[in-house]
Coordinates of N, CA and C in Angstrom, one line a residue:
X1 N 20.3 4.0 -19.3 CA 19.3 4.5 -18.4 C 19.3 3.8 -17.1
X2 N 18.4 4.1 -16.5 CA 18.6 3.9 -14.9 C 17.5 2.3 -14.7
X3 N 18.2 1.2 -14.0 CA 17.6 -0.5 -14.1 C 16.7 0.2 -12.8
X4 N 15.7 -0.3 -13.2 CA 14.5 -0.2 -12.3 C 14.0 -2.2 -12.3
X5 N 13.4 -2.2 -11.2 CA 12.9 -3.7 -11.2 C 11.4 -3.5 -11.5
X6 N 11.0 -4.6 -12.1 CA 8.9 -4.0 -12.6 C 8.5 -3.7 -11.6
X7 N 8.8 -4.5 -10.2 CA 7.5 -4.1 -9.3 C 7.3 -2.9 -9.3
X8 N 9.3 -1.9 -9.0 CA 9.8 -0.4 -8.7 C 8.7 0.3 -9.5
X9 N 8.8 0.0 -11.2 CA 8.5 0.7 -12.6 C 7.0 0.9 -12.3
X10 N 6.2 -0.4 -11.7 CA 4.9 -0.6 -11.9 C 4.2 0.7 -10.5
X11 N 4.6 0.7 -9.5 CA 5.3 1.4 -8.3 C 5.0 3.0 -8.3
X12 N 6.5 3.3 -9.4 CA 6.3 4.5 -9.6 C 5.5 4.6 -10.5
X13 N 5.0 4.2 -11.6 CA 4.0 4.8 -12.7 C 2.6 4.9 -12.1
X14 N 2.2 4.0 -10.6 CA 1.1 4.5 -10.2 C 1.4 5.9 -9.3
X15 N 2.3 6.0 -8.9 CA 2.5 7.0 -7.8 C 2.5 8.7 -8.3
X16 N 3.3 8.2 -9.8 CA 3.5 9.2 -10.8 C 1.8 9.4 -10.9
X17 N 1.2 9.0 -11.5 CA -0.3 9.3 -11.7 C -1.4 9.8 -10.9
X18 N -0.9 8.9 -9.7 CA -1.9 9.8 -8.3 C -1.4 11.1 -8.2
X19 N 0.2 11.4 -8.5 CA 0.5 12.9 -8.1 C 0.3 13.5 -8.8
X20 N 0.2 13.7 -10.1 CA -0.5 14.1 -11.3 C -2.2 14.1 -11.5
X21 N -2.5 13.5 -10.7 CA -4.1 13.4 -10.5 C -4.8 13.2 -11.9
X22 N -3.3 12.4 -13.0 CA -4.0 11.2 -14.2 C -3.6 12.1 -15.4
X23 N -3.2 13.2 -15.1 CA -2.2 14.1 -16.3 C -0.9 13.9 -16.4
X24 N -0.6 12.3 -16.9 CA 1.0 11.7 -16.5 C 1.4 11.1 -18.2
X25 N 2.3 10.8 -18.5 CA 2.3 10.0 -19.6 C 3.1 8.9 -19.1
X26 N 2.8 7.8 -19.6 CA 3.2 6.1 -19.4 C 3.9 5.5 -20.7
X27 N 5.0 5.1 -20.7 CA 5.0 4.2 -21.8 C 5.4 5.2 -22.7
X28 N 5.1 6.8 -23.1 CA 5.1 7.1 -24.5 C 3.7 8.2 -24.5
X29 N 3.1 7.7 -23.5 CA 1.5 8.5 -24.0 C 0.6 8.3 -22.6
X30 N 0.3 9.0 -23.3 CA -1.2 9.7 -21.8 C -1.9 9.0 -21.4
X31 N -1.5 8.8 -20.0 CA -2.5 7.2 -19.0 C -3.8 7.5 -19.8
X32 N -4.1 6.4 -19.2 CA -6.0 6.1 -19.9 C -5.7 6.3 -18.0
X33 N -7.5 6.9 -18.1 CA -7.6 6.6 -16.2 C -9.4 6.4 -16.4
X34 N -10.1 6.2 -16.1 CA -11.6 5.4 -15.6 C -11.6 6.3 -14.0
X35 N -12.5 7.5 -14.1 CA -12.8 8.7 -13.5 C -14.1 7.8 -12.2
X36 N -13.8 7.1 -11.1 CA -14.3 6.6 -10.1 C -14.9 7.1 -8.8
X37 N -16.0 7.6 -9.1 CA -17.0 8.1 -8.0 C -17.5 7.4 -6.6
X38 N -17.3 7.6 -5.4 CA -17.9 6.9 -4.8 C -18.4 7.0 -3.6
X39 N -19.2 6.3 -3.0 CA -19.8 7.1 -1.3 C -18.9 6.4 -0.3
X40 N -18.3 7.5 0.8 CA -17.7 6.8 1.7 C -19.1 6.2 3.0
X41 N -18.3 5.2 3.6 CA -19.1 4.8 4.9 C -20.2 6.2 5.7
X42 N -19.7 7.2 5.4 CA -20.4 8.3 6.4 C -21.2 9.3 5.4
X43 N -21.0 8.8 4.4 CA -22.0 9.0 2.9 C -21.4 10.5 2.1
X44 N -19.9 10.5 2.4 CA -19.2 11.7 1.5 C -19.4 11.5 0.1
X45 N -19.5 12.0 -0.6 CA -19.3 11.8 -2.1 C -17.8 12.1 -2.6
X46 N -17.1 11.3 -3.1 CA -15.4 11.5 -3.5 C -15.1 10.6 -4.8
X47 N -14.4 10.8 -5.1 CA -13.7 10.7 -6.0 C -12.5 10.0 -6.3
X48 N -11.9 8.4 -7.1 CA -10.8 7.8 -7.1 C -10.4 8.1 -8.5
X49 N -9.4 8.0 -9.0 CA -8.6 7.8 -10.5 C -8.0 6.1 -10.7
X50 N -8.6 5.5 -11.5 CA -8.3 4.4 -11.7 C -7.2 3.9 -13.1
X51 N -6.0 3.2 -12.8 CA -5.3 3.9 -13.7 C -5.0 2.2 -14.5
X52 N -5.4 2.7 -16.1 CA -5.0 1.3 -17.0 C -3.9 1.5 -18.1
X53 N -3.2 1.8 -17.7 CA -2.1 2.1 -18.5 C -0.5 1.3 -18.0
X54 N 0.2 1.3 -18.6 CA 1.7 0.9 -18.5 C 1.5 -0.7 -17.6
X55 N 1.9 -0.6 -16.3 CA 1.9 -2.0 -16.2 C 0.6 -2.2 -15.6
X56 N -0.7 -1.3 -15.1 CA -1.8 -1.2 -14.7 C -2.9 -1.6 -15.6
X57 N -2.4 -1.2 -17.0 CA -3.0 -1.9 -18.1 C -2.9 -3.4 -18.2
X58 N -1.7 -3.9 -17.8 CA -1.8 -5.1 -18.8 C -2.6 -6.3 -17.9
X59 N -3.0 -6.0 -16.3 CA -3.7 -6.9 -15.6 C -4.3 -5.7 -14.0
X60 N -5.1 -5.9 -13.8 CA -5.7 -5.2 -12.8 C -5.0 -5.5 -11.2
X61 N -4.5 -6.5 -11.2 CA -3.7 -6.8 -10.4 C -1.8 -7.3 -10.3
X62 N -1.4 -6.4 -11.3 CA -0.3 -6.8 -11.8 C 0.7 -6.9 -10.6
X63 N 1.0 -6.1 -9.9 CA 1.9 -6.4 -9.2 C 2.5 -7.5 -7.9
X64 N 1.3 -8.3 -8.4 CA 1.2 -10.0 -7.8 C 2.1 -10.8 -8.8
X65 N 2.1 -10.5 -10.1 CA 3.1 -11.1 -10.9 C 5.0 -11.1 -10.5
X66 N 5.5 -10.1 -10.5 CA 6.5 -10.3 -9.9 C 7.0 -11.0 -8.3
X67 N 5.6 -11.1 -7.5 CA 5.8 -11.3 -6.2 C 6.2 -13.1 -6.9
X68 N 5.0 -12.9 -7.8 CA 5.0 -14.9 -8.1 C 5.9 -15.4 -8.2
X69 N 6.5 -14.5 -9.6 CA 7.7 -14.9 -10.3 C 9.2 -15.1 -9.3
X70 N 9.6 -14.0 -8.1 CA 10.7 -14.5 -7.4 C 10.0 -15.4 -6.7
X71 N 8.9 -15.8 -6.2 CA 8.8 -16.9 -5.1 C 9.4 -18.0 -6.2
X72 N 8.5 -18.4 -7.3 CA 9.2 -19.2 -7.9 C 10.6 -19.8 -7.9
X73 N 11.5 -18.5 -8.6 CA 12.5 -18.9 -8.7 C 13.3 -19.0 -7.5
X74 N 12.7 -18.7 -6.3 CA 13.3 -18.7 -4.9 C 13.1 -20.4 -4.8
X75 N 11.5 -20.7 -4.8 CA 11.6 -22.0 -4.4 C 11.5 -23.6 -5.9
X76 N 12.1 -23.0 -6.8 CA 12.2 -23.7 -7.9 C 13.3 -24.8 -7.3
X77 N 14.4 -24.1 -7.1 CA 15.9 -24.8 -6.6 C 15.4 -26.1 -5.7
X78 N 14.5 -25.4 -4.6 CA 14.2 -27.0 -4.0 C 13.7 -28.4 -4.4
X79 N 12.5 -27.6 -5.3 CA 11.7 -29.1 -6.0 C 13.0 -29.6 -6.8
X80 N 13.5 -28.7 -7.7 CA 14.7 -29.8 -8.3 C 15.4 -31.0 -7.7
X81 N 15.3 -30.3 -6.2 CA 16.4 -31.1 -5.6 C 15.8 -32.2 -5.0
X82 N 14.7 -32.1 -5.0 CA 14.2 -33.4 -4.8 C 13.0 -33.1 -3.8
X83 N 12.9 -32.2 -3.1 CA 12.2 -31.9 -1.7 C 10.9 -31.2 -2.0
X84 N 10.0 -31.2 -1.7 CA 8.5 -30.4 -2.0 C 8.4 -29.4 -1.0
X85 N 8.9 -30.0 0.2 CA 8.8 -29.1 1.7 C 9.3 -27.5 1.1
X86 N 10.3 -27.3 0.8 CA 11.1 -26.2 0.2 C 10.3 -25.6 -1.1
X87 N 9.9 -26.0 -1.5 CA 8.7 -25.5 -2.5 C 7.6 -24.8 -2.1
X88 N 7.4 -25.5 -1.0 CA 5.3 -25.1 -0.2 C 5.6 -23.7 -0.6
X89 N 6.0 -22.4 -0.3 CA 6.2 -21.6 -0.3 C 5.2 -20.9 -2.1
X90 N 5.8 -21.2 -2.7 CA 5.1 -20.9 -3.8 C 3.8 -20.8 -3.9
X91 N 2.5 -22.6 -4.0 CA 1.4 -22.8 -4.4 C 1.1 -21.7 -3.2
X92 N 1.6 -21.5 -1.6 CA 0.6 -20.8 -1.1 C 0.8 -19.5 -1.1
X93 N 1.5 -19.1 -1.7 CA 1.6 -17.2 -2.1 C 0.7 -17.5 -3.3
X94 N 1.1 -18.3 -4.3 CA -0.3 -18.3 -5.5 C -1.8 -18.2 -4.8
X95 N -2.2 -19.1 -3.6 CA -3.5 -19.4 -3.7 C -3.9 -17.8 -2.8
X96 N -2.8 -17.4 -1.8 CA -3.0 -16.5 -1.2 C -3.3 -15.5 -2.2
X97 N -2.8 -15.0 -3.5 CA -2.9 -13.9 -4.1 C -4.0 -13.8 -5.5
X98 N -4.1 -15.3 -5.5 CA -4.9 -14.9 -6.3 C -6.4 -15.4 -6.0
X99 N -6.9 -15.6 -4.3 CA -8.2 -15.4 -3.6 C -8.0 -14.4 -3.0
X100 N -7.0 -13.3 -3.0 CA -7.1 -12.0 -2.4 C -7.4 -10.9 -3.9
X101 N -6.8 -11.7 -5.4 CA -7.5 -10.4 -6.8 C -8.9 -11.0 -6.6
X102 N -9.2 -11.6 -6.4 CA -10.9 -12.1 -6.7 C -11.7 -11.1 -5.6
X103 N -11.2 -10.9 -4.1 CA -11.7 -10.2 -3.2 C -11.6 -8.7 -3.6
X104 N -10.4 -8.4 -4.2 CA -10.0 -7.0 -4.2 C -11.3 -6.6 -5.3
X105 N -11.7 -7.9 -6.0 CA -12.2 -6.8 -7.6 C -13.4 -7.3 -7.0
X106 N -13.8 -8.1 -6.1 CA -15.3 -8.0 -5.3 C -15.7 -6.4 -4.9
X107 N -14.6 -5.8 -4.1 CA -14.4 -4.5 -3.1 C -14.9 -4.1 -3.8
X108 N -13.9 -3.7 -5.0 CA -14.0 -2.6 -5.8 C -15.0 -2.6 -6.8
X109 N -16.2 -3.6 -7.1 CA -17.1 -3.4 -7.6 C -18.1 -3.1 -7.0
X110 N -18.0 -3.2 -5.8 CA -19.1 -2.8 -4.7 C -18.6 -1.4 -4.3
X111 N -17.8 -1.0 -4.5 CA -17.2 0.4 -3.9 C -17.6 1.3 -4.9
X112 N -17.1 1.0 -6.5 CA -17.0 1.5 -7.4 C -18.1 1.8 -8.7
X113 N -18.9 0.5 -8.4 CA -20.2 0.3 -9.4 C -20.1 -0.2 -10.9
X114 N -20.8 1.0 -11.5 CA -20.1 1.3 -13.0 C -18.7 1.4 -13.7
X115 N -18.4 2.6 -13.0 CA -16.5 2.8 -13.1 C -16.0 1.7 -13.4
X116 N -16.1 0.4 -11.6 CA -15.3 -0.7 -12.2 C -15.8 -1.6 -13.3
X117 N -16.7 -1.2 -13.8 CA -17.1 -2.4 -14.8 C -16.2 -2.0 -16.2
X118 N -16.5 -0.5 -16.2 CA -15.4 0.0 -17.2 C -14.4 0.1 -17.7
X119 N -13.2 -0.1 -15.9 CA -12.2 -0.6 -15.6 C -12.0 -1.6 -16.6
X120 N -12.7 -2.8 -16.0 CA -12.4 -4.5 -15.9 C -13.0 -4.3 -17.6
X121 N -13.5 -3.7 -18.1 CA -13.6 -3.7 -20.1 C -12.0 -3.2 -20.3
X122 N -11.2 -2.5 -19.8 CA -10.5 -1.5 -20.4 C -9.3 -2.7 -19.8
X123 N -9.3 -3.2 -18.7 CA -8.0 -4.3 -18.4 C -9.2 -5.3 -17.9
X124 N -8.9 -6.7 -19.2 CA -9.6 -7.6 -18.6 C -9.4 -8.5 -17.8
X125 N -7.7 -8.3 -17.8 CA -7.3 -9.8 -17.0 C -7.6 -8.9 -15.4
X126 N -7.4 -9.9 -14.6 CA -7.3 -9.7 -13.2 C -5.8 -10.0 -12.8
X127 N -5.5 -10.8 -13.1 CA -3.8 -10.8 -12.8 C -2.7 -11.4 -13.7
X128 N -3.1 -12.5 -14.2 CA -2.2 -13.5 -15.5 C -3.0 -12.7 -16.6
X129 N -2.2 -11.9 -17.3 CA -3.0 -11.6 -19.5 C -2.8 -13.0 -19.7
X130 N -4.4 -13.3 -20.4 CA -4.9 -14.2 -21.2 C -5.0 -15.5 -20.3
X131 N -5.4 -15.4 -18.9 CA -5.2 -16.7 -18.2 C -6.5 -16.4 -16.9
X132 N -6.1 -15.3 -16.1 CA -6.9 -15.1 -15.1 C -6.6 -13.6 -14.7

């Protein structure tokens, strides 16, 4: 079959699902989606599709995981070598991304209300399963 990289996989399976407007299968089976109502700034009433399925399931902010994981191994090689300078790179994409899921799931509980509470039951992690 065709090598996709996660971020690609994670990527297309949301893009698949917005075009499908949540009538998509993930994985094997039929996204779960949490049906998100909400008022815009100029007081429209509309409508988001929130999707917890495939790699959307397994953390609400997944796609910060792979960003982690190459920085790592981008800046792994330096600390071995002895240098920390060549490192910095890492802790501050970590601190950067994961005080930007704390903000994003602030947004989206103020945007979202209920919905997101249902969301955040249905995927609990925020970005690390079983950590954070």
């Amino acid at each position: 079959g065709e090598k996709k990289t996660v971020n690609y996989d994670a990527d297309e399976q949301k893009l698949r699902f917005r075009a499908a407007e949540g009538e998509v299968t993930i994985w094997g089976k039929p996204a779960k989606k949490i049906v998100a109502p909400y008022t815009t700034a100029k007081g429209e009433k509309k409508t988001n599709l929130l999707l917890a399925s495939g790699w959307w399931g397994v953390s609400r902010h997944f796609h910060y995981i792979p960003e982690l994981t190459a920085a790592f191994v981008w800046c792994f090689p330096a600390l071995m070598g002895g240098t920390t300078a060549g490192f910095t790179y890492f802790p501050f994409l970590f601190l950067l991304l994961t005080t930007r899921a704390v903000r994003d799931d602030q947004r989206c509980a103020s945007k979202y209300g209920e919905a997101w509470n249902k969301y955040c039951e249905a995927v609990p992690y925020k970005m690390i399963p079983y950590i954070f």
